[in-house]
Amino acid sequence: MDSLQEFDPSNSSNTSSININASITTNSSSSSSLSPSSTLSRYENQKRRDWNTFGQYLRNHRPPLSLSRCSGAHVLEFLKYLDQFGKTKVHIQMCPFFGNPNPPAPCPCPLRQAWGSLDALIGRLRAAFEEHGGKPEANPFGARAVRLYLREVRDSQAKARGISYEKKKRKRPPQSSSSSTTSTILPVQAIPPPAPPSAS
């Protein structure tokens, strides 16, 4: 991992506090400034912002961490840190709305990062790590502990919110084969013209 590019400490985004809410949880439409990166796709822009935010998190970590020393445990710390900026209500088991997908009234349950957001974030950071020279086998975002944590978050949020995160099966187009049922085509018969009126 010697070739792994470290985060640039001279980056202008390096500030004393991390504005995760603005850079992680919002979509790319929030950055309307015209820059060379505006030609990148939404995904690429979001991936770049997430990567810079994670680098900022590592720099602000006490003690500061280099990317080459980052492990799955540090990634888990980061994900748990992000929960304070979450917008998804996750009911606790004692809540009367536990398991109710449409609660009829407000409750004091905590707001968390939604599982889908965390899963997408880890996917982008995993790709960014390898794009910056990291080896796939040393990728902290692909660590087993991170995968297990995401699965645990998915399952607990599904129960608490009363929703299912099951993958939707793709509908396959119907296959046309000679063994399929065929309809019988009847021959079209000529209809005789009407008879002329008789003169009687």
PDB file of C-alpha atoms in Angstrom:
ATOM      1  CA  MET A   1       0.000   0.000   0.000  1.00  0.00           C
ATOM      2  CA  ASP A   2       2.971   2.291  -0.403  1.00  0.00           C
ATOM      3  CA  SER A   3       1.469   3.538  -3.641  1.00  0.00           C
ATOM      4  CA  LEU A   4      -1.768   4.500  -1.893  1.00  0.00           C
ATOM      5  CA  GLN A   5      -2.371   8.207  -2.287  1.00  0.00           C
ATOM      6  CA  GLU A   6      -2.860   9.867   1.068  1.00  0.00           C
ATOM      7  CA  PHE A   7      -5.311  12.684   1.570  1.00  0.00           C
ATOM      8  CA  ASP A   8      -3.878  16.083   0.717  1.00  0.00           C
ATOM      9  CA  PRO A   9      -3.662  18.048   3.986  1.00  0.00           C
ATOM     10  CA  SER A  10      -3.418  21.287   2.000  1.00  0.00           C
ATOM     11  CA  ASN A  11      -6.863  20.651   0.556  1.00  0.00           C
ATOM     12  CA  SER A  12      -9.052  23.728   0.953  1.00  0.00           C
ATOM     13  CA  SER A  13     -11.812  21.531   2.386  1.00  0.00           C
ATOM     14  CA  ASN A  14      -9.694  20.881   5.493  1.00  0.00           C
ATOM     15  CA  THR A  15     -11.427  22.675   8.330  1.00  0.00           C
ATOM     16  CA  SER A  16     -11.399  22.199  12.070  1.00  0.00           C
ATOM     17  CA  SER A  17     -14.904  20.757  12.105  1.00  0.00           C
ATOM     18  CA  ILE A  18     -16.534  18.339   9.713  1.00  0.00           C
ATOM     19  CA  ASN A  19     -19.738  19.328   8.026  1.00  0.00           C
ATOM     20  CA  ILE A  20     -20.798  15.772   7.308  1.00  0.00           C
ATOM     21  CA  ASN A  21     -24.444  16.733   6.992  1.00  0.00           C
ATOM     22  CA  ALA A  22     -23.723  18.978   4.041  1.00  0.00           C
ATOM     23  CA  SER A  23     -21.228  16.750   2.297  1.00  0.00           C
ATOM     24  CA  ILE A  24     -22.454  13.206   2.891  1.00  0.00           C
ATOM     25  CA  THR A  25     -26.207  13.140   3.238  1.00  0.00           C
ATOM     26  CA  THR A  26     -27.194  15.619   0.561  1.00  0.00           C
ATOM     27  CA  ASN A  27     -27.333  14.756  -3.082  1.00  0.00           C
ATOM     28  CA  SER A  28     -25.070  16.254  -5.686  1.00  0.00           C
ATOM     29  CA  SER A  29     -27.625  18.827  -6.802  1.00  0.00           C
ATOM     30  CA  SER A  30     -26.581  20.917  -3.802  1.00  0.00           C
ATOM     31  CA  SER A  31     -23.266  21.770  -5.452  1.00  0.00           C
ATOM     32  CA  SER A  32     -24.246  24.144  -8.200  1.00  0.00           C
ATOM     33  CA  SER A  33     -20.856  25.819  -8.549  1.00  0.00           C
ATOM     34  CA  LEU A  34     -19.379  25.643 -12.028  1.00  0.00           C
ATOM     35  CA  SER A  35     -16.109  23.787 -11.814  1.00  0.00           C
ATOM     36  CA  PRO A  36     -14.214  21.202 -13.840  1.00  0.00           C
ATOM     37  CA  SER A  37     -15.925  18.530 -11.756  1.00  0.00           C
ATOM     38  CA  SER A  38     -19.325  19.626 -13.051  1.00  0.00           C
ATOM     39  CA  THR A  39     -18.676  17.442 -16.100  1.00  0.00           C
ATOM     40  CA  LEU A  40     -18.538  14.350 -13.855  1.00  0.00           C
ATOM     41  CA  SER A  41     -21.600  12.222 -13.213  1.00  0.00           C
ATOM     42  CA  ARG A  42     -23.646  12.612 -10.043  1.00  0.00           C
ATOM     43  CA  TYR A  43     -22.145   9.373  -8.774  1.00  0.00           C
ATOM     44  CA  GLU A  44     -18.558  10.526  -9.405  1.00  0.00           C
ATOM     45  CA  ASN A  45     -19.201  13.893  -7.743  1.00  0.00           C
ATOM     46  CA  GLN A  46     -20.751  12.231  -4.709  1.00  0.00           C
ATOM     47  CA  LYS A  47     -17.920   9.707  -4.515  1.00  0.00           C
ATOM     48  CA  ARG A  48     -15.340  12.501  -4.591  1.00  0.00           C
ATOM     49  CA  ARG A  49     -17.159  14.423  -1.833  1.00  0.00           C
ATOM     50  CA  ASP A  50     -17.508  11.294   0.314  1.00  0.00           C
ATOM     51  CA  TRP A  51     -13.821  10.504  -0.134  1.00  0.00           C
ATOM     52  CA  ASN A  52     -12.814  14.044   0.872  1.00  0.00           C
ATOM     53  CA  THR A  53     -15.132  13.908   3.876  1.00  0.00           C
ATOM     54  CA  PHE A  54     -13.698  10.613   5.053  1.00  0.00           C
ATOM     55  CA  GLY A  55     -10.201  12.059   4.669  1.00  0.00           C
ATOM     56  CA  GLN A  56     -11.251  15.035   6.750  1.00  0.00           C
ATOM     57  CA  TYR A  57     -12.625  12.662   9.387  1.00  0.00           C
ATOM     58  CA  LEU A  58      -9.271  10.861   9.517  1.00  0.00           C
ATOM     59  CA  ARG A  59      -7.359  14.139   9.867  1.00  0.00           C
ATOM     60  CA  ASN A  60      -9.634  15.281  12.694  1.00  0.00           C
ATOM     61  CA  HIS A  61      -9.413  11.909  14.421  1.00  0.00           C
ATOM     62  CA  ARG A  62      -7.537  11.928  17.732  1.00  0.00           C
ATOM     63  CA  PRO A  63      -4.800  10.940  17.176  1.00  0.00           C
ATOM     64  CA  PRO A  64      -4.900  11.752  13.436  1.00  0.00           C
ATOM     65  CA  LEU A  65      -4.930   8.664  11.238  1.00  0.00           C
ATOM     66  CA  SER A  66      -3.247   8.051   7.925  1.00  0.00           C
ATOM     67  CA  LEU A  67      -5.236   6.152   5.343  1.00  0.00           C
ATOM     68  CA  SER A  68      -2.670   3.355   5.262  1.00  0.00           C
ATOM     69  CA  ARG A  69      -3.345   2.691   8.974  1.00  0.00           C
ATOM     70  CA  CYS A  70      -7.121   2.846   8.633  1.00  0.00           C
ATOM     71  CA  SER A  71      -8.972  -0.382   9.418  1.00  0.00           C
ATOM     72  CA  GLY A  72     -12.523  -1.664   9.349  1.00  0.00           C
ATOM     73  CA  ALA A  73     -12.854  -0.561  13.000  1.00  0.00           C
ATOM     74  CA  HIS A  74     -12.173   3.044  11.964  1.00  0.00           C
ATOM     75  CA  VAL A  75     -14.766   2.759   9.202  1.00  0.00           C
ATOM     76  CA  LEU A  76     -17.293   1.568  11.813  1.00  0.00           C
ATOM     77  CA  GLU A  77     -16.443   4.570  14.016  1.00  0.00           C
ATOM     78  CA  PHE A  78     -17.092   6.810  11.022  1.00  0.00           C
ATOM     79  CA  LEU A  79     -20.466   5.203  10.271  1.00  0.00           C
ATOM     80  CA  LYS A  80     -21.563   5.522  13.901  1.00  0.00           C
ATOM     81  CA  TYR A  81     -20.388   9.132  13.912  1.00  0.00           C
ATOM     82  CA  LEU A  82     -22.627   9.829  10.902  1.00  0.00           C
ATOM     83  CA  ASP A  83     -25.735   8.751  12.833  1.00  0.00           C
ATOM     84  CA  GLN A  84     -25.906  12.158  14.510  1.00  0.00           C
ATOM     85  CA  PHE A  85     -26.709  13.647  11.085  1.00  0.00           C
ATOM     86  CA  GLY A  86     -29.358  11.041  10.211  1.00  0.00           C
ATOM     87  CA  LYS A  87     -32.900  11.910   9.177  1.00  0.00           C
ATOM     88  CA  THR A  88     -34.524   8.490   9.439  1.00  0.00           C
ATOM     89  CA  LYS A  89     -36.683   7.760  12.487  1.00  0.00           C
ATOM     90  CA  VAL A  90     -35.732   4.379  13.943  1.00  0.00           C
ATOM     91  CA  HIS A  91     -38.168   3.259  16.644  1.00  0.00           C
ATOM     92  CA  ILE A  92     -36.838   1.634  19.793  1.00  0.00           C
ATOM     93  CA  GLN A  93     -38.489  -1.606  20.980  1.00  0.00           C
ATOM     94  CA  MET A  94     -40.326   0.147  23.829  1.00  0.00           C
ATOM     95  CA  CYS A  95     -41.944   2.613  21.385  1.00  0.00           C
ATOM     96  CA  PRO A  96     -45.630   1.929  20.651  1.00  0.00           C
ATOM     97  CA  PHE A  97     -44.863   2.533  16.962  1.00  0.00           C
ATOM     98  CA  PHE A  98     -42.109  -0.106  16.779  1.00  0.00           C
ATOM     99  CA  GLY A  99     -42.626  -1.991  13.514  1.00  0.00           C
ATOM    100  CA  ASN A 100     -45.213   0.481  12.222  1.00  0.00           C
ATOM    101  CA  PRO A 101     -44.245   1.803   8.766  1.00  0.00           C
ATOM    102  CA  ASN A 102     -46.665   4.761   9.078  1.00  0.00           C
ATOM    103  CA  PRO A 103     -46.788   5.927  12.704  1.00  0.00           C
ATOM    104  CA  PRO A 104     -49.884   8.050  13.391  1.00  0.00           C
ATOM    105  CA  ALA A 105     -48.116  10.468  15.740  1.00  0.00           C
ATOM    106  CA  PRO A 106     -44.613  11.770  16.528  1.00  0.00           C
ATOM    107  CA  CYS A 107     -42.413   9.967  19.008  1.00  0.00           C
ATOM    108  CA  PRO A 108     -39.071  10.685  20.729  1.00  0.00           C
ATOM    109  CA  CYS A 109     -37.180   7.867  18.996  1.00  0.00           C
ATOM    110  CA  PRO A 110     -33.757   8.774  17.587  1.00  0.00           C
ATOM    111  CA  LEU A 111     -32.962   9.809  14.046  1.00  0.00           C
ATOM    112  CA  ARG A 112     -30.349   7.668  12.316  1.00  0.00           C
ATOM    113  CA  GLN A 113     -28.704   7.318   8.948  1.00  0.00           C
ATOM    114  CA  ALA A 114     -30.860   5.061   6.793  1.00  0.00           C
ATOM    115  CA  TRP A 115     -29.380   1.688   5.934  1.00  0.00           C
ATOM    116  CA  GLY A 116     -29.624   2.373   2.206  1.00  0.00           C
ATOM    117  CA  SER A 117     -27.618   5.586   2.576  1.00  0.00           C
ATOM    118  CA  LEU A 118     -24.888   3.844   4.554  1.00  0.00           C
ATOM    119  CA  ASP A 119     -24.755   0.947   2.113  1.00  0.00           C
ATOM    120  CA  ALA A 120     -24.400   3.304  -0.869  1.00  0.00           C
ATOM    121  CA  LEU A 121     -21.790   5.382   0.983  1.00  0.00           C
ATOM    122  CA  ILE A 122     -19.648   2.314   1.706  1.00  0.00           C
ATOM    123  CA  GLY A 123     -19.921   1.258  -1.938  1.00  0.00           C
ATOM    124  CA  ARG A 124     -18.658   4.655  -3.115  1.00  0.00           C
ATOM    125  CA  LEU A 125     -15.836   4.769  -0.547  1.00  0.00           C
ATOM    126  CA  ARG A 126     -14.813   1.218  -1.383  1.00  0.00           C
ATOM    127  CA  ALA A 127     -14.498   2.160  -5.066  1.00  0.00           C
ATOM    128  CA  ALA A 128     -12.698   5.428  -4.257  1.00  0.00           C
ATOM    129  CA  PHE A 129     -10.151   3.598  -2.083  1.00  0.00           C
ATOM    130  CA  GLU A 130      -9.123   1.385  -4.974  1.00  0.00           C
ATOM    131  CA  GLU A 131      -9.129   4.300  -7.431  1.00  0.00           C
ATOM    132  CA  HIS A 132      -6.613   6.037  -5.157  1.00  0.00           C
ATOM    133  CA  GLY A 133      -4.204   3.112  -5.320  1.00  0.00           C
ATOM    134  CA  GLY A 134      -5.462   0.909  -2.521  1.00  0.00           C
ATOM    135  CA  LYS A 135      -5.313  -2.848  -2.924  1.00  0.00           C
ATOM    136  CA  PRO A 136      -8.698  -4.622  -2.913  1.00  0.00           C
ATOM    137  CA  GLU A 137      -7.555  -7.128  -0.264  1.00  0.00           C
ATOM    138  CA  ALA A 138      -6.549  -4.258   2.066  1.00  0.00           C
ATOM    139  CA  ASN A 139      -9.707  -2.196   1.530  1.00  0.00           C
ATOM    140  CA  PRO A 140     -11.069  -1.230   4.995  1.00  0.00           C
ATOM    141  CA  PHE A 141     -14.497  -0.484   3.481  1.00  0.00           C
ATOM    142  CA  GLY A 142     -14.796  -4.109   2.395  1.00  0.00           C
ATOM    143  CA  ALA A 143     -13.848  -5.516   5.803  1.00  0.00           C
ATOM    144  CA  ARG A 144     -16.003  -8.305   7.192  1.00  0.00           C
ATOM    145  CA  ALA A 145     -16.853  -6.212  10.267  1.00  0.00           C
ATOM    146  CA  VAL A 146     -18.248  -3.460   8.013  1.00  0.00           C
ATOM    147  CA  ARG A 147     -20.381  -5.940   6.047  1.00  0.00           C
ATOM    148  CA  LEU A 148     -21.732  -7.448   9.277  1.00  0.00           C
ATOM    149  CA  TYR A 149     -22.494  -4.002  10.687  1.00  0.00           C
ATOM    150  CA  LEU A 150     -24.419  -3.003   7.558  1.00  0.00           C
ATOM    151  CA  ARG A 151     -26.407  -6.242   7.696  1.00  0.00           C
ATOM    152  CA  GLU A 152     -27.209  -5.634  11.368  1.00  0.00           C
ATOM    153  CA  VAL A 153     -28.343  -2.058  10.633  1.00  0.00           C
ATOM    154  CA  ARG A 154     -30.501  -3.275   7.749  1.00  0.00           C
ATOM    155  CA  ASP A 155     -32.195  -5.961   9.838  1.00  0.00           C
ATOM    156  CA  SER A 156     -32.746  -3.772  12.905  1.00  0.00           C
ATOM    157  CA  GLN A 157     -34.127  -0.887  10.844  1.00  0.00           C
ATOM    158  CA  ALA A 158     -36.414  -3.226   8.922  1.00  0.00           C
ATOM    159  CA  LYS A 159     -37.909  -4.475  12.200  1.00  0.00           C
ATOM    160  CA  ALA A 160     -38.076  -1.052  13.829  1.00  0.00           C
ATOM    161  CA  ARG A 161     -39.623   0.676  10.831  1.00  0.00           C
ATOM    162  CA  GLY A 162     -41.829  -2.214   9.722  1.00  0.00           C
ATOM    163  CA  ILE A 163     -40.441  -2.318   6.200  1.00  0.00           C
ATOM    164  CA  SER A 164     -38.726  -4.972   4.153  1.00  0.00           C
ATOM    165  CA  TYR A 165     -35.346  -4.535   2.528  1.00  0.00           C
ATOM    166  CA  GLU A 166     -35.656  -7.682   0.438  1.00  0.00           C
ATOM    167  CA  LYS A 167     -34.141  -7.386  -2.991  1.00  0.00           C
ATOM    168  CA  LYS A 168     -36.753  -7.091  -5.671  1.00  0.00           C
ATOM    169  CA  LYS A 169     -36.522  -9.837  -8.241  1.00  0.00           C
ATOM    170  CA  ARG A 170     -36.101  -8.627 -11.780  1.00  0.00           C
ATOM    171  CA  LYS A 171     -38.925  -9.468 -14.108  1.00  0.00           C
ATOM    172  CA  ARG A 172     -37.563 -11.551 -16.925  1.00  0.00           C
ATOM    173  CA  PRO A 173     -38.989 -10.988 -20.375  1.00  0.00           C
ATOM    174  CA  PRO A 174     -41.141 -13.897 -21.553  1.00  0.00           C
ATOM    175  CA  GLN A 175     -39.167 -16.443 -23.537  1.00  0.00           C
ATOM    176  CA  SER A 176     -40.464 -17.307 -26.971  1.00  0.00           C
ATOM    177  CA  SER A 177     -39.918 -20.925 -27.871  1.00  0.00           C
ATOM    178  CA  SER A 178     -41.424 -23.372 -30.317  1.00  0.00           C
ATOM    179  CA  SER A 179     -42.754 -25.466 -27.456  1.00  0.00           C
ATOM    180  CA  SER A 180     -44.955 -22.652 -26.211  1.00  0.00           C
ATOM    181  CA  THR A 181     -48.685 -22.833 -26.733  1.00  0.00           C
ATOM    182  CA  THR A 182     -49.713 -21.818 -30.210  1.00  0.00           C
ATOM    183  CA  SER A 183     -53.104 -20.660 -31.295  1.00  0.00           C
ATOM    184  CA  THR A 184     -54.836 -22.403 -34.165  1.00  0.00           C
ATOM    185  CA  ILE A 185     -55.308 -20.167 -37.183  1.00  0.00           C
ATOM    186  CA  LEU A 186     -58.478 -20.866 -39.091  1.00  0.00           C
ATOM    187  CA  PRO A 187     -58.561 -20.185 -42.832  1.00  0.00           C
ATOM    188  CA  VAL A 188     -60.501 -17.133 -43.873  1.00  0.00           C
ATOM    189  CA  GLN A 189     -63.439 -18.051 -46.091  1.00  0.00           C
ATOM    190  CA  ALA A 190     -64.625 -15.753 -48.831  1.00  0.00           C
ATOM    191  CA  ILE A 191     -67.974 -14.225 -48.104  1.00  0.00           C
ATOM    192  CA  PRO A 192     -70.239 -14.359 -51.173  1.00  0.00           C
ATOM    193  CA  PRO A 193     -71.633 -11.023 -52.356  1.00  0.00           C
ATOM    194  CA  PRO A 194     -75.289 -10.370 -51.548  1.00  0.00           C
ATOM    195  CA  ALA A 195     -77.779 -11.670 -54.128  1.00  0.00           C
ATOM    196  CA  PRO A 196     -79.395  -9.025 -56.366  1.00  0.00           C
ATOM    197  CA  PRO A 197     -82.989  -8.189 -55.520  1.00  0.00           C
ATOM    198  CA  SER A 198     -85.430 -10.278 -57.499  1.00  0.00           C
ATOM    199  CA  ALA A 199     -87.982  -8.513 -59.696  1.00  0.00           C
ATOM    200  CA  SER A 200     -91.307 -10.159 -59.152  1.00  0.00           C
TER     201      SER A 200
END
